[in-house]
GROMACS .gro file of C-alpha atoms in nm:
model
  154
    1MET     CA    1   3.295  -0.757  -5.414
    2ASN     CA    2   3.554  -0.962  -5.244
    3VAL     CA    3   3.427  -1.289  -5.085
    4THR     CA    4   3.637  -1.223  -4.774
    5LEU     CA    5   3.468  -0.888  -4.724
    6ILE     CA    6   3.121  -1.043  -4.752
    7VAL     CA    7   3.210  -1.323  -4.507
    8GLY     CA    8   3.354  -1.064  -4.268
    9ILE     CA    9   3.037  -0.854  -4.280
   10ILE     CA   10   2.820  -1.162  -4.216
   11LEU     CA   11   3.034  -1.268  -3.918
   12ILE     CA   12   3.019  -0.920  -3.768
   13ALA     CA   13   2.640  -0.918  -3.814
   14PHE     CA   14   2.615  -1.252  -3.630
   15ILE     CA   15   2.804  -1.100  -3.337
   16VAL     CA   16   2.647  -0.754  -3.325
   17ILE     CA   17   2.278  -0.837  -3.381
   18PRO     CA   18   2.239  -1.065  -3.073
   19ILE     CA   19   2.407  -0.800  -2.854
   20ILE     CA   20   2.167  -0.534  -2.981
   21LEU     CA   21   1.867  -0.762  -2.919
   22LEU     CA   22   1.984  -0.848  -2.566
   23ASN     CA   23   2.026  -0.481  -2.479
   24LYS     CA   24   1.682  -0.401  -2.619
   25ASN     CA   25   1.521  -0.679  -2.412
   26ARG     CA   26   1.703  -0.564  -2.099
   27ALA     CA   27   1.582  -0.206  -2.154
   28LYS     CA   28   1.221  -0.327  -2.193
   29ARG     CA   29   1.251  -0.536  -1.876
   30ASN     CA   30   1.391  -0.245  -1.676
   31ALA     CA   31   1.119  -0.013  -1.806
   32ALA     CA   32   0.847  -0.259  -1.700
   33ILE     CA   33   0.997  -0.294  -1.353
   34LYS     CA   34   1.031   0.083  -1.305
   35GLN     CA   35   0.673   0.129  -1.429
   36GLN     CA   36   0.553  -0.122  -1.170
   37LEU     CA   37   0.752   0.059  -0.900
   38ALA     CA   38   0.594   0.390  -1.001
   39GLU     CA   39   0.247   0.234  -0.973
   40ILE     CA   40   0.294   0.085  -0.625
   41SER     CA   41   0.473   0.392  -0.486
   42LYS     CA   42   0.226   0.657  -0.605
   43GLY     CA   43   0.216   0.947  -0.363
   44SER     CA   44   0.553   0.861  -0.213
   45THR     CA   45   0.884   1.040  -0.239
   46LEU     CA   46   1.146   0.778  -0.309
   47THR     CA   47   1.465   0.892  -0.138
   48ASN     CA   48   1.680   0.589  -0.217
   49GLN     CA   49   1.654   0.337  -0.500
   50GLU     CA   50   1.856   0.052  -0.649
   51SER     CA   51   1.797  -0.187  -0.936
   52TRP     CA   52   1.974  -0.507  -1.039
   53ASN     CA   53   1.904  -0.824  -1.238
   54GLY     CA   54   1.528  -0.780  -1.280
   55CYS     CA   55   1.469  -0.629  -0.936
   56VAL     CA   56   1.426  -0.284  -0.792
   57ILE     CA   57   1.403  -0.170  -0.431
   58ALA     CA   58   1.321   0.180  -0.315
   59ILE     CA   59   1.234   0.355   0.006
   60ASP     CA   60   1.036   0.654   0.122
   61GLU     CA   61   1.227   0.759   0.432
   62ASN     CA   62   0.957   1.002   0.546
   63LYS     CA   63   0.677   0.744   0.542
   64LYS     CA   64   0.918   0.461   0.636
   65ILE     CA   65   0.791   0.238   0.358
   66CYS     CA   66   1.006   0.008   0.144
   67TYR     CA   67   0.891  -0.085  -0.208
   68TYR     CA   68   1.018  -0.392  -0.393
   69VAL     CA   69   0.955  -0.525  -0.745
   70ARG     CA   70   1.100  -0.844  -0.893
   71GLN     CA   71   1.039  -0.978  -1.241
   72GLU     CA   72   1.068  -1.351  -1.309
   73ASN     CA   73   0.958  -1.507  -1.636
   74ARG     CA   74   0.789  -1.182  -1.744
   75VAL     CA   75   0.575  -1.170  -1.428
   76CYS     CA   76   0.624  -0.886  -1.178
   77PHE     CA   77   0.601  -0.958  -0.806
   78THR     CA   78   0.562  -0.660  -0.573
   79GLN     CA   79   0.603  -0.614  -0.200
   80ILE     CA   80   0.534  -0.311   0.016
   81VAL     CA   81   0.695  -0.316   0.359
   82ASN     CA   82   0.574  -0.065   0.616
   83LEU     CA   83   0.882  -0.056   0.839
   84ALA     CA   84   0.673   0.062   1.137
   85ASP     CA   85   0.518  -0.287   1.150
   86TYR     CA   86   0.851  -0.469   1.176
   87LEU     CA   87   1.098  -0.513   1.459
   88THR     CA   88   1.409  -0.640   1.284
   89CYS     CA   89   1.560  -0.684   0.944
   90ARG     CA   90   1.826  -0.943   0.859
   91VAL     CA   91   2.006  -1.086   0.558
   92VAL     CA   92   1.968  -1.459   0.503
   93ALA     CA   93   2.212  -1.626   0.264
   94SER     CA   94   2.118  -1.989   0.201
   95SER     CA   95   2.393  -2.212   0.068
   96ALA     CA   96   2.427  -2.567  -0.059
   97MET     CA   97   2.714  -2.811  -0.093
   98GLY     CA   98   2.799  -2.905  -0.449
   99SER     CA   99   3.071  -3.102  -0.618
  100THR     CA  100   3.286  -2.787  -0.638
  101GLY     CA  101   3.221  -2.675  -0.280
  102THR     CA  102   2.968  -2.451  -0.110
  103SER     CA  103   2.768  -2.210  -0.322
  104ILE     CA  104   2.509  -1.950  -0.228
  105GLU     CA  105   2.167  -2.049  -0.356
  106MET     CA  106   1.958  -1.759  -0.222
  107VAL     CA  107   2.006  -1.414  -0.070
  108GLU     CA  108   1.704  -1.265   0.104
  109LEU     CA  109   1.621  -0.964   0.318
  110VAL     CA  110   1.385  -1.088   0.591
  111PHE     CA  111   1.169  -0.858   0.804
  112SER     CA  112   1.043  -0.991   1.139
  113PRO     CA  113   0.715  -0.839   1.259
  114LYS     CA  114   0.655  -0.664   1.592
  115ASN     CA  115   0.337  -0.867   1.634
  116ALA     CA  116   0.412  -1.224   1.744
  117ASN     CA  117   0.127  -1.354   1.527
  118GLY     CA  118   0.250  -1.171   1.217
  119GLU     CA  119   0.445  -1.330   0.936
  120ASN     CA  120   0.795  -1.254   0.819
  121LYS     CA  121   0.818  -1.059   0.494
  122THR     CA  122   1.092  -1.170   0.255
  123LEU     CA  123   1.252  -0.980  -0.033
  124VAL     CA  124   1.460  -1.199  -0.265
  125PHE     CA  125   1.785  -1.038  -0.378
  126PHE     CA  126   1.932  -1.348  -0.546
  127ASN     CA  127   1.795  -1.687  -0.646
  128ALA     CA  128   2.040  -1.921  -0.821
  129GLU     CA  129   1.758  -2.100  -1.002
  130THR     CA  130   1.634  -1.787  -1.180
  131ASP     CA  131   1.932  -1.547  -1.168
  132GLY     CA  132   2.210  -1.784  -1.271
  133TYR     CA  133   2.469  -1.929  -1.040
  134THR     CA  134   2.695  -1.628  -1.002
  135LEU     CA  135   2.642  -1.357  -0.745
  136ASN     CA  136   2.685  -1.009  -0.883
  137GLY     CA  137   2.692  -0.789  -0.573
  138GLU     CA  138   2.349  -0.898  -0.446
  139LEU     CA  139   2.484  -0.997  -0.104
  140GLN     CA  140   2.645  -0.654  -0.058
  141SER     CA  141   2.323  -0.485  -0.175
  142ALA     CA  142   2.118  -0.685   0.074
  143GLU     CA  143   2.356  -0.584   0.356
  144ARG     CA  144   2.333  -0.220   0.248
  145TRP     CA  145   1.952  -0.227   0.246
  146LYS     CA  146   1.948  -0.404   0.581
  147LYS     CA  147   2.134  -0.105   0.728
  148ILE     CA  148   1.903   0.145   0.559
  149CYS     CA  149   1.587  -0.031   0.682
  150THR     CA  150   1.722  -0.101   1.031
  151ASN     CA  151   1.807   0.269   1.079
  152LEU     CA  152   1.451   0.364   0.988
  153MET     CA  153   1.298   0.103   1.220
  154LYS     CA  154   1.454   0.264   1.529
   0.00000   0.00000   0.00000
């Protein structure tokens, strides 16, 4: 065999194998998140659902319940928001000044309770520390889900 051919095959393997492994890991992560969503939303009819970067959010419009799952460092965090218990929903985008200018550090969907003694419930859509420093549509997704939840809170 020609040495050039062998070197070419080895180089292609070095490029293709990591891509295959990354896709396999991403598929496992998404399966775990969707499994967790299925567990917390048993008995519900999910009418709207979206997943991104290790997170999934879904809603049962009939029961007015929002389900949220986020995976960080192989640990799943879940939240169930009964929209009947909350008065408002808003998007909070926290930013910080850096050497290159202002950057968004966190995007959250925050629910304020009807009860004055209740606590806000927060769903994290983007965290620069764990998701990388580049937004990938998370701000637009948070705005979209704010509209969906606000319409159901009326």
